[in-house]
XYZ file of C-alpha atoms in Angstrom:
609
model
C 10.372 83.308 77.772
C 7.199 82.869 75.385
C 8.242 82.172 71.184
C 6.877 85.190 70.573
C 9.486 87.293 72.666
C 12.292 84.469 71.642
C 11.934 84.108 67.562
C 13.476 88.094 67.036
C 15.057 89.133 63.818
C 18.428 88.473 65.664
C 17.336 85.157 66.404
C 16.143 84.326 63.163
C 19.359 85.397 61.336
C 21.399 83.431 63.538
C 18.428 80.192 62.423
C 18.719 80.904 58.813
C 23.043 80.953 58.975
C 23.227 77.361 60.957
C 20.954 76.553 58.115
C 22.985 77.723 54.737
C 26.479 76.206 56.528
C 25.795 72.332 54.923
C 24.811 74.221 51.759
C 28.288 76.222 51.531
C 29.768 72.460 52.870
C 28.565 70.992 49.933
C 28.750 73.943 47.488
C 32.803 73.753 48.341
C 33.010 70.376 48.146
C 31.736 70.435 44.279
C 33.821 73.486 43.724
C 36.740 71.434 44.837
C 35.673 68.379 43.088
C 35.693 70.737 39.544
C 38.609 72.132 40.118
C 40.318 68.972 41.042
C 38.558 67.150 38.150
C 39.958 69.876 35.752
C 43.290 69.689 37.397
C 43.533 66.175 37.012
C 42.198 65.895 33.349
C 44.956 69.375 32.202
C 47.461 66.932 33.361
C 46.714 64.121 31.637
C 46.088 65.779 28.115
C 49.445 67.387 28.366
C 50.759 63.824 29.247
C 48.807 62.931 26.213
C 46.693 60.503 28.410
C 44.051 61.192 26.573
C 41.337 58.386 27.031
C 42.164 59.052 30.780
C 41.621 62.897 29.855
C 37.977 62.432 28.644
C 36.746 60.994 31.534
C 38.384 63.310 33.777
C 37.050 66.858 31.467
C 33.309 64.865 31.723
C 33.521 65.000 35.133
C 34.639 68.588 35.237
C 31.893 69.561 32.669
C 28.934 67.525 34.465
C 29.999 69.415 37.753
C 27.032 72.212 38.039
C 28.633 73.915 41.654
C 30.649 76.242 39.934
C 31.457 78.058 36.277
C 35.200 77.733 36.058
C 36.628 77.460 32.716
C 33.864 76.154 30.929
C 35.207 77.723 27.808
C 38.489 75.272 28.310
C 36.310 72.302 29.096
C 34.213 72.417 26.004
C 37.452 72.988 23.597
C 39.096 70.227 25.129
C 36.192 67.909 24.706
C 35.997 69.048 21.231
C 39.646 68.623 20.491
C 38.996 65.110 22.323
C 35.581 64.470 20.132
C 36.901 61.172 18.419
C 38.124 59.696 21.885
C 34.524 60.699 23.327
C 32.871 58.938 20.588
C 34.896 55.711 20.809
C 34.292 55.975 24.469
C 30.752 56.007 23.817
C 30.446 53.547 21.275
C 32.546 50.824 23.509
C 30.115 51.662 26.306
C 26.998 51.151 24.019
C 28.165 47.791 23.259
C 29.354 46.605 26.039
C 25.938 47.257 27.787
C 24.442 45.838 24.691
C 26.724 42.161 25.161
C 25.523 42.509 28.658
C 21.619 42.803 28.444
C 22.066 39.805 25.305
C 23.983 37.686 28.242
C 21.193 38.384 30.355
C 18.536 37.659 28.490
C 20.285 34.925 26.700
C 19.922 36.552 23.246
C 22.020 35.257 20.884
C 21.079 37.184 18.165
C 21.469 40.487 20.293
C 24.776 39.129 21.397
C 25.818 38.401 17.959
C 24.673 41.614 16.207
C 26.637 43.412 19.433
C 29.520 41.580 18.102
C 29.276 42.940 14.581
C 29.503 46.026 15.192
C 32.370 45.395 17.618
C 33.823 44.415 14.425
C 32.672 47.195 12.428
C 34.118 49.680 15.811
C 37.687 48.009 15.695
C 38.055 47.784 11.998
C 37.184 51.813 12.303
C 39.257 52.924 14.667
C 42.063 50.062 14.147
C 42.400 51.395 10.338
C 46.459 52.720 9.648
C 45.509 56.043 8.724
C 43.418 56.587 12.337
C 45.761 58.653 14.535
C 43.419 57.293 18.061
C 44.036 53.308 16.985
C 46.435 53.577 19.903
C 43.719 55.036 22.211
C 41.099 52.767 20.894
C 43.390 49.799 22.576
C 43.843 51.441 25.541
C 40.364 52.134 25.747
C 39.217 48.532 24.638
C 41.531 47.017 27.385
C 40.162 49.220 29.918
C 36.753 47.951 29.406
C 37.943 44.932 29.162
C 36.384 44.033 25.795
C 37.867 41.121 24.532
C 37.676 38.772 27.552
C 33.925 40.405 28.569
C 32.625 39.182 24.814
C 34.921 35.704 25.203
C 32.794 35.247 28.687
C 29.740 35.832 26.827
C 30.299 33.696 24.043
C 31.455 30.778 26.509
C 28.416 30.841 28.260
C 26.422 30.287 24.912
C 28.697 27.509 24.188
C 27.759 26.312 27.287
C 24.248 26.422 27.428
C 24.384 25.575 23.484
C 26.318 22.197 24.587
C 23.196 21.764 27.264
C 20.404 22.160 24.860
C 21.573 19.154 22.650
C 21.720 16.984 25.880
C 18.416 17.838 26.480
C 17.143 16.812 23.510
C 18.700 13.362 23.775
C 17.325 13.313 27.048
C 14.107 14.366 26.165
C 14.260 12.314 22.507
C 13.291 15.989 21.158
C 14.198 16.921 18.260
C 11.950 20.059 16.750
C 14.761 22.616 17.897
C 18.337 22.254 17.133
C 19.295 25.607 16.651
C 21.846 25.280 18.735
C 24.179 24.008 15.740
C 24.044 26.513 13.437
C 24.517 29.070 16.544
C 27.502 27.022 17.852
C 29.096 27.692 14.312
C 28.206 31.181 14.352
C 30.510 31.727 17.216
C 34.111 33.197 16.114
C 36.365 30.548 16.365
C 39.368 32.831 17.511
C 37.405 32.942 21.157
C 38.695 28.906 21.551
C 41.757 28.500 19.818
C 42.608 28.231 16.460
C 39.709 27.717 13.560
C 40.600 23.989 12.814
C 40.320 23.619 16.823
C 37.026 24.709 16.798
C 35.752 23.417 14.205
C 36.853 19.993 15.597
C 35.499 20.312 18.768
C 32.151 21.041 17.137
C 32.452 18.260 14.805
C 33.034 15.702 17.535
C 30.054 16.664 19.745
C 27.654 17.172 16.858
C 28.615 13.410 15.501
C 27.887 12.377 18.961
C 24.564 13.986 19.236
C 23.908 13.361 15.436
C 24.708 9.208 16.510
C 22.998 8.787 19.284
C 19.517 10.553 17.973
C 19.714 8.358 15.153
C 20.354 5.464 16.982
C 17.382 6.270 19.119
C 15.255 6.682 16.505
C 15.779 3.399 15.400
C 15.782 1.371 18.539
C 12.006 3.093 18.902
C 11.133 1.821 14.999
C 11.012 6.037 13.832
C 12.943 4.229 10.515
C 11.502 6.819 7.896
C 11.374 9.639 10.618
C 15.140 8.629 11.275
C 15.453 8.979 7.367
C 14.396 11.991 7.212
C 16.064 13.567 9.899
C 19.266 12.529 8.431
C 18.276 13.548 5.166
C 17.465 17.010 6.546
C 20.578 17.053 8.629
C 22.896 16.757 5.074
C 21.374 19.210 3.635
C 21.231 21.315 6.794
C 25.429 20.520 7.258
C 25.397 21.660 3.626
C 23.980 25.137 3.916
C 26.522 25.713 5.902
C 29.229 24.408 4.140
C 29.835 21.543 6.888
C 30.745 18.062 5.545
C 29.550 15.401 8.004
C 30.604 12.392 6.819
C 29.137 10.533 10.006
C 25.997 11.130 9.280
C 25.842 9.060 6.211
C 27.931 6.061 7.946
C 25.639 5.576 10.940
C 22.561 5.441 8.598
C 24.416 2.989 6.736
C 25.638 0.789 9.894
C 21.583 1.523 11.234
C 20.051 0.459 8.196
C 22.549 -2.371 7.224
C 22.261 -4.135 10.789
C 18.095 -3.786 10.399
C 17.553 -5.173 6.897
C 19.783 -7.743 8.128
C 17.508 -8.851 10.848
C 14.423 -8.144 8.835
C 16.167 -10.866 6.239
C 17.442 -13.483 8.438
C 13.522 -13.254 10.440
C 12.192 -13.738 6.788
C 10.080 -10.543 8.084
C 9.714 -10.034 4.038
C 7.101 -6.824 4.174
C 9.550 -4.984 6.970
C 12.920 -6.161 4.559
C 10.554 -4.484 1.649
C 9.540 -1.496 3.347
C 12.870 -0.734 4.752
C 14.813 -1.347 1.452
C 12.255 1.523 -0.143
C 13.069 3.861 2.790
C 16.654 3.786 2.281
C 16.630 3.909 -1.270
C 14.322 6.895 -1.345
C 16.946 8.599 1.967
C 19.992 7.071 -0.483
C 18.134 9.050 -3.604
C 17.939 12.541 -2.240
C 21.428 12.351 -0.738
C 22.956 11.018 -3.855
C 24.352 8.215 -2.169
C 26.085 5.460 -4.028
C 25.993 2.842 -0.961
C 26.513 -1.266 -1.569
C 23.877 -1.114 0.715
C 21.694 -0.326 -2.530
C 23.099 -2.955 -4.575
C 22.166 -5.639 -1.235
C 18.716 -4.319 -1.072
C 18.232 -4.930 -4.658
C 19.975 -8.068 -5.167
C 17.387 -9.230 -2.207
C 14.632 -7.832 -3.959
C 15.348 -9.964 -6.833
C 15.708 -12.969 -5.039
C 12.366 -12.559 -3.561
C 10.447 -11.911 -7.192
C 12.102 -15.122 -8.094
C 10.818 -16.782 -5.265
C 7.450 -15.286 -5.899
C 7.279 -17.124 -9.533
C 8.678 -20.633 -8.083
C 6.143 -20.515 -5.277
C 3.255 -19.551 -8.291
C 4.460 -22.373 -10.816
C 4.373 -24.600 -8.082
C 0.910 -23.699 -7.344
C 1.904 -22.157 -4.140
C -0.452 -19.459 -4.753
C -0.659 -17.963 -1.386
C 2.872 -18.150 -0.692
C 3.715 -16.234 -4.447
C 0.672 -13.444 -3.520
C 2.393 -12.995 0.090
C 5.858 -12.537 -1.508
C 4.117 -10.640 -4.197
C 2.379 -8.306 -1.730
C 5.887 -8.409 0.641
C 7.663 -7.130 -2.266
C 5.100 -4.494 -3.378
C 6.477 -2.421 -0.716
C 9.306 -2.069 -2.301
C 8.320 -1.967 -6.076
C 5.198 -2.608 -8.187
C 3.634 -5.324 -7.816
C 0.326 -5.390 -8.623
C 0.734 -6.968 -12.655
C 2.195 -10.354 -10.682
C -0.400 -10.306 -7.908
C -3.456 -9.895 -10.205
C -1.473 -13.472 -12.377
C -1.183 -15.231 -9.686
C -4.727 -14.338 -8.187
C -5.883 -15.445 -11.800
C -4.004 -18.768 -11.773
C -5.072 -19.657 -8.381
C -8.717 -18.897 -9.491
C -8.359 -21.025 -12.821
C -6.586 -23.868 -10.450
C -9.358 -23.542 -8.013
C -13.129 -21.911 -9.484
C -14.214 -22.614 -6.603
C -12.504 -19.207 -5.208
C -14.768 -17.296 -7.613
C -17.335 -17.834 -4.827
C -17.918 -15.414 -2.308
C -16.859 -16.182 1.165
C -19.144 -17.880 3.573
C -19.391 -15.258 6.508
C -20.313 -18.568 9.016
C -16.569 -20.000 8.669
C -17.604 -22.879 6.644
C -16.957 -24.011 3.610
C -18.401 -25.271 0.584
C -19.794 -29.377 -0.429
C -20.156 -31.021 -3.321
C -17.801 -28.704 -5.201
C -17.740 -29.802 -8.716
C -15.411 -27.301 -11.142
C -14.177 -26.907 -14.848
C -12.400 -25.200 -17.088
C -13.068 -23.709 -20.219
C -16.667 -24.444 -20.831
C -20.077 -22.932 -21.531
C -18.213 -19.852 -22.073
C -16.140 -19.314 -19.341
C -12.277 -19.984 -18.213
C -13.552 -21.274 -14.990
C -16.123 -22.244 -13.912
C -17.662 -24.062 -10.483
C -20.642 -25.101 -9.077
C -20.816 -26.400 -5.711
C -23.695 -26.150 -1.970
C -23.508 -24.084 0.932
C -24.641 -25.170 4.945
C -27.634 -23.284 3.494
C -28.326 -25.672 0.952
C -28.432 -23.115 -1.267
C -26.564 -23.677 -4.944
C -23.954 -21.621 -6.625
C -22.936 -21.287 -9.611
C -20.133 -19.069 -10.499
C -17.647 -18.568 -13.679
C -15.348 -16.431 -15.064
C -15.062 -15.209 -18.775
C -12.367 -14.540 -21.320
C -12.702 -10.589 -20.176
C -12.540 -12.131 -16.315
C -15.556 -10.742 -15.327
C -17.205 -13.147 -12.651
C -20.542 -14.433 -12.612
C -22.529 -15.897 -9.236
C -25.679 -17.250 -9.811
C -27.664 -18.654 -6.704
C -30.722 -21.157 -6.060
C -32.488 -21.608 -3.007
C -35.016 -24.122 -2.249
C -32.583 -27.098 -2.252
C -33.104 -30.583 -0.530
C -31.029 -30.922 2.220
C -27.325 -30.734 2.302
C -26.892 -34.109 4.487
C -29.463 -35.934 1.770
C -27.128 -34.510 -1.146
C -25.330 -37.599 -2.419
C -24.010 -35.946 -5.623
C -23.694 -33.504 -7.928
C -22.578 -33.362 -11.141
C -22.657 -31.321 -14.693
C -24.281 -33.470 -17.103
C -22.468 -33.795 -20.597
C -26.040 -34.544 -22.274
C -28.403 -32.033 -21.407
C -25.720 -29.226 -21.152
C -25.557 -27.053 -24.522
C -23.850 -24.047 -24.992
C -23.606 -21.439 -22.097
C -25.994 -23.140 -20.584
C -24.535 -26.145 -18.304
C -27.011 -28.222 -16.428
C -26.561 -29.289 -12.887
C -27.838 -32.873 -11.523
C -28.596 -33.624 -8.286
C -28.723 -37.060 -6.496
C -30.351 -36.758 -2.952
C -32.020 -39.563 -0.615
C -35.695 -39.889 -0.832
C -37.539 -41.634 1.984
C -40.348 -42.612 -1.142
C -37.672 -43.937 -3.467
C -34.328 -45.028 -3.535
C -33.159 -41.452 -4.502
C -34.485 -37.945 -5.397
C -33.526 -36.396 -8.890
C -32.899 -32.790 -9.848
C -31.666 -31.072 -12.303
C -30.969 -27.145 -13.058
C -29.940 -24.863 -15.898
C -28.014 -22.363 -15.714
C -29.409 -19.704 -17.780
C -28.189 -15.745 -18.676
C -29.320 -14.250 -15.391
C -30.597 -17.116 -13.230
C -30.665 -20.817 -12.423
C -33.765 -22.631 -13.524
C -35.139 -26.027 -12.469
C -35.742 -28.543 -15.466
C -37.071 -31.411 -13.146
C -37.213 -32.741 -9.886
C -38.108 -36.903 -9.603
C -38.370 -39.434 -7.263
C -37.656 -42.888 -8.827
C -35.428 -45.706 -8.184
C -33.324 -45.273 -10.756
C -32.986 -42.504 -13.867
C -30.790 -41.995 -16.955
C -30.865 -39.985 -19.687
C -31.193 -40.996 -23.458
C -28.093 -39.724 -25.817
C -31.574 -38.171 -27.544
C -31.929 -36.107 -23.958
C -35.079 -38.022 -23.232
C -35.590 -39.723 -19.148
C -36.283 -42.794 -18.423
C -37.078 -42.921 -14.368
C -37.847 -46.257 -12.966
C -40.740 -46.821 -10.811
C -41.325 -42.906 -10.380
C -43.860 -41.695 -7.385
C -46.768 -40.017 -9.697
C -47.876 -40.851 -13.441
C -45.739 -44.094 -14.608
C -45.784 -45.416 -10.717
C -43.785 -49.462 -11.128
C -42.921 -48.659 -14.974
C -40.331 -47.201 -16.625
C -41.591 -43.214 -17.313
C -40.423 -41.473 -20.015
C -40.075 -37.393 -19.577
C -39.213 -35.587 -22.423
C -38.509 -31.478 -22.302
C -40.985 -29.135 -22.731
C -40.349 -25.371 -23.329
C -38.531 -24.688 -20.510
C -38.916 -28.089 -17.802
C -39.295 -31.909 -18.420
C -42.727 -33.561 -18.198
C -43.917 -37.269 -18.552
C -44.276 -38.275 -21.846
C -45.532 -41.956 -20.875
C -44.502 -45.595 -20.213
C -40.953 -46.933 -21.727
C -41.458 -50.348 -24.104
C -39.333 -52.834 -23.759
C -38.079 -53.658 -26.840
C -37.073 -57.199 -28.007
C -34.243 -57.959 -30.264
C -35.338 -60.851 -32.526
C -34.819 -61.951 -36.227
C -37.036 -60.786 -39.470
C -37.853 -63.949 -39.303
C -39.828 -64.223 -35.786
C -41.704 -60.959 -36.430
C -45.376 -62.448 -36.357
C -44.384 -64.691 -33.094
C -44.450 -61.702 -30.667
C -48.031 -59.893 -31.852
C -47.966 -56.310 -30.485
C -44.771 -55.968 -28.637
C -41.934 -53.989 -29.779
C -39.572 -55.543 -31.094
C -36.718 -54.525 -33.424
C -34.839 -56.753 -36.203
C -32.542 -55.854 -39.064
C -33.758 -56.492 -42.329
C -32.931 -55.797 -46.094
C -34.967 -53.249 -48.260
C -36.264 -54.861 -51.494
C -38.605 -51.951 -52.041
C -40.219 -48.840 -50.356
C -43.403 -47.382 -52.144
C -46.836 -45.155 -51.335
C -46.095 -45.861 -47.407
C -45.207 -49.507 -47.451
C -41.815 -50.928 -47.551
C -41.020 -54.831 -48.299
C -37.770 -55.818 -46.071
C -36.076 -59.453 -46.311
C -34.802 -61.342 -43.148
C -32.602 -64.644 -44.038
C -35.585 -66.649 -45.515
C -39.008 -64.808 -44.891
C -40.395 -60.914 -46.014
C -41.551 -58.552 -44.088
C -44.019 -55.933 -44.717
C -43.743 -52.271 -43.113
C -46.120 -49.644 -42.624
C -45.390 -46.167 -41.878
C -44.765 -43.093 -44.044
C -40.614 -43.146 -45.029
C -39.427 -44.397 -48.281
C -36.204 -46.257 -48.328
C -33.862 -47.364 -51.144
C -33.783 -51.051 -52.356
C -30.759 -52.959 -50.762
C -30.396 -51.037 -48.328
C -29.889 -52.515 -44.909
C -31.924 -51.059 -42.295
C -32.951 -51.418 -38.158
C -36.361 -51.492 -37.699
C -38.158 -50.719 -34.075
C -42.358 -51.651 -34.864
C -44.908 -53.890 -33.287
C -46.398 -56.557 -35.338
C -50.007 -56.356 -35.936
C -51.760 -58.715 -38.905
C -51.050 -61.137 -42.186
C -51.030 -60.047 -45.245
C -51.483 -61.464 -48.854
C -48.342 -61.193 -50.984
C -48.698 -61.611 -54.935
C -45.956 -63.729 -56.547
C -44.413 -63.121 -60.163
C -41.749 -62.743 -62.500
C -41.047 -59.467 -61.784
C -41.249 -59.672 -58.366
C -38.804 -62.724 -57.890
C -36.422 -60.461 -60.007
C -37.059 -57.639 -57.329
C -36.412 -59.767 -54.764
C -32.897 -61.194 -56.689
C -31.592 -57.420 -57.255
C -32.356 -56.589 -53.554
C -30.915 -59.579 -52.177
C -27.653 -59.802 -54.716
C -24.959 -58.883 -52.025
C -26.724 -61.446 -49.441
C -24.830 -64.886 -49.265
C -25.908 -66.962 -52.528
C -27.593 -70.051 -50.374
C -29.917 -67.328 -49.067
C -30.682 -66.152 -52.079
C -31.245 -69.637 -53.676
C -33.225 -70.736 -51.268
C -35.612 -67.785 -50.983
C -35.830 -67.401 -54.381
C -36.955 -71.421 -55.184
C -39.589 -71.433 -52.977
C -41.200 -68.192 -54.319
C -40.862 -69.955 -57.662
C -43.016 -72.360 -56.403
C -45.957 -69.661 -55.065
C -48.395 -68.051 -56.804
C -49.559 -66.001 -53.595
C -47.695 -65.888 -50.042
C -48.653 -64.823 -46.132
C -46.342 -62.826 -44.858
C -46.161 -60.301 -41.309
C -46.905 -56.521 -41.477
C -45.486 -54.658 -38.762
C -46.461 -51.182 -37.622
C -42.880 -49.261 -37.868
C -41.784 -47.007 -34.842
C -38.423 -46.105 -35.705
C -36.185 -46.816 -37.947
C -31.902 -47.083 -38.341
C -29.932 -47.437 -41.290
């Protein structure tokens, strides 16, 4: 039989029933799912079942196979509105609290619970006639213990965060407090329960973080932290009394140590730390009154060590305690003791490591509070000094003899006037028995006066030289150099000069010689002097008054006639009056005797009263 002859109309009709009989299966299955639905949800509103109702007439409305009663449906849902809408409202949330457990949203979760809150408060009022339902309906989704689960898995993973921050010694999140407290207490146990469970892990966590910090030398970080954890406790009206007792016990126990290590600077610096952290938690701690008492103790080591002249002990106390509190008054004293002490400082520091020779220093002289002057390994000179203002002065020279020749140096009292000292220098010379130098210090530089080579040299109270057997002009004499504008130059050959008596004068012809003598008169450049029994005639332009007695430096040269008379003798007598009367006698009886006398004249060079 071909398809053709099979597939008739008959055929087909028979095709197209087998075909429409799991349609009419499934069309009288839904019809007697509605009907049962309604059925079931008539029964229960008359039992006044009512949340158990609403489900039952949603079923019976969302079942398309059939139109029965729809009129019924509808006004029961309507009459049944309020029970809908708390039905749909408890669903919301719930699915809300669920997606927030999911996705670990606390905020979501806690918003959820809200307006939970809000829902109950609602439909929980007196005057609502569903409160009744609204339990029965919260119970049968199982509200209360679905949020509780929630919120315990929070506190749980809450409880984990703050172990992994100790584990982790992180600190930049710690959210998890604030959330912890955000979660109702009722879910645990009473408030006070709670709030003590809380308490007790957040002063463990709070403990040991601080105690880390510490033990890793974070002592300001650990400050602040607990500084920020006060005021954080505060905000939310927490008082955690811990947090203040362990910084104590922390910071006690270190400034301790620092103390008893003398580790001053760390004692200093951790004494300011707390007292700023004590400051901006308005804490009245002993510890403050220990750090300060300390403090004190220190500063009054300072100013033993400095009056000791312990200098660099005071400045490192000074400098220790400047951590703590100003300072900088007693370190610039001491700094300027020290310096007075030892001018020397107010050089600069030889970058070689090695230290200055010949160091020769003062005080308040030429100008200056201190002053010092003193060689390098350079041979190079300094010169440095401070004023009344304390401004500092270095002044260098260069071209030195060398340091191993130096024998010493010295500021000579003589030549130095003013501001301007003058330096002497005593060095081996392999064509003498020593090399001479001197230097002046001037405004802006260091000049040389003179440099000699002699056996010996001193210098006249009239700041004239005399250098013995010098190499150059005066070679095997005694040269005399005399200053010159601005440096000494030879001036010529030093006379001995012999001490005799007025007397002796014309036995030593043209060598200097000095004698002390009596003035009988001084007139037109010639002076008559008196020894004990002979005159003496001087030459040289000075006039001097009769009587007087006189020192006289000169060289004797010739003879000279002397006229004797009356007046003269009586001259002579008035001159001579205070001398001793035999003298005088004697003198005057042989002049008595002479009409004309021979007597010495002597070329003056100096002369002495």
């Amino acid at each position: 039989m071909t398809l053709k002859k099979w597939l008739t109309l008959h055929h087909l009709l028979i095709f197209l029933c087998i075909m429409t009989i799991p349609l009419l299966v499934y069309k009288g299955v839904g019809i007697s799912h509605k009907l049962n639905a309604l059925q079931t949800a008539e029964r229960l509103f008359h039992e006044k079942l009512y949340v158990e109702a609403v489900d039952w007439y949603q079923k019976a409305q969302s079942n398309r196979t059939i139109r029965y009663k729809e009129e019924l449906i509808a006004s029961r849902l309507e009459e049944l509105a309020p029970i809908t809408a708390m039905k749909r409202d408890l669903e919301n949330l719930a699915d809300q609290a669920s997606r927030a457990d999911r996705e670990q949203d606390f905020d979501l979760l806690m918003d959820t619970y809200a307006k939970l809150q809000q829902v109950q408060s609602h439909y929980l009022a007196p005057e609502q006639p569903y409160n009744d339902y609204y339990r029965q309906m919260s119970s049968r989704f199982n509200i209360s213990q679905t949020f509780t689960g929630y919120f315990k898995n929070f506190r749980t993973l809450f409880l984990e965060q703050m172990e992994q921050n100790l584990t982790g010694s992180s600190y930049t999140d710690e959210s998890f407090k604030r959330n912890l407290l955000r979660i109702p207490a009722h879910l645990f146990g009473t408030e006070q329960e709670w709030l003590d469970e809380l308490n007790a892990a957040f002063q463990k966590y709070d403990e040991t973080k601080l105690s880390r910090m510490v033990a890793q030398g974070l002592i300001e970080p650990m400050l602040d932290n607990a500084s920020s954890m006060l005021a954080e406790y505060k905000a939310i009206m927490l008082d955690a009394p811990w947090v203040r007792f362990k910084v104590d016990s922390l910071m006690e126990t270190l400034l301790k140590s620092d103390w008893d290590s003398s580790d001053y600077t760390a004692f200093a610096i951790h004494s300011r730390q707390y007292v700023s952290f004590a400051s901006s938690v308005q804490s009245e701690s002993g510890l403050l009154t220990y750090a300060k008492d300390k403090m004190e103790e220190l500063m009054r080591n300072a100013k033993k060590s400095a009056a000791g002249g312990n200098y660099q002990e005071a400045i490192d106390l000074y400098t220790a305690i400047g951590h703590y509190q100003d300072t900088k008054s007693e370190i610039h004293a001491t700094e300027l003791a020290w310096t007075i002490a030892e001018p020397v400082r107010l050089l600069p520091a030889l970058t070689d490591g090695s230290s200055y020779t010949h160091i020769v220093d003062g005080r308040d002289r030429f100008g200056s509070k201190a002053y010092v002057v003193a060689i390098d390994q350079n041979n190079q000179l300094f010169w440095g000094r401070m004023n009344a203002e304390e401004s500092v002065q270095i002044l260098t020279y260069q071209d030195l003899v060398a340091q191993d020749q130096i024998r010493t140096l010295s500021v000579d009292p003589l030549l130095s006037a003013g501001n301007n000292p003058v330096i002497i220098i005593e060095a081996a010379s392999e064509a003498r028995k020593a090399r001479y130098e001197a230097f002046e210090v001037r405004e802006d530089h260091i000049a040389l006066l003179y440099s000699i080579k002699a056996d010996s040299l001193t210098i006249q109270p009239d700041k004239t030289i005399y250098a013995v057997n010098p190499v150059g002009e005066g070679e095997g004499q005694t040269a005399v150099f005399v200053r010159a504008d601005d440096q000494y130059q030879f001036a010529g050959i030093k006379q001995d000069i012999l001490d005799i008596s007025a007397d002796m004068v014309s036995q030593y012809p043209d060598a200097l010689v000095r004698f002390t003598s009596t003035v009988i008169y001084s007139v037109s450049g010639e002076t008559l002097v008196t020894g004990d029994n002979s005159l003496v005639l001087l030459k040289g332009d000075f006039s001097l008054p009769a009587g007087a007695k006189v020192t006289i430096t000169g060289r004797f040269k010739q003879n000279a006639a002397l006229n004797i008379d009356q007046q003269f003798i009586e001259l002579v007598e008035e001159a001579l009056k205070d001398q001793a009367e035999g003298s005088i006698n004697g003198l005057i009886s042989r002049l008595s005797d002479l009409i004309q006398i021979i007597i010495p004249v002597v070329e003056v060079d100096t002369i002495q009263s």
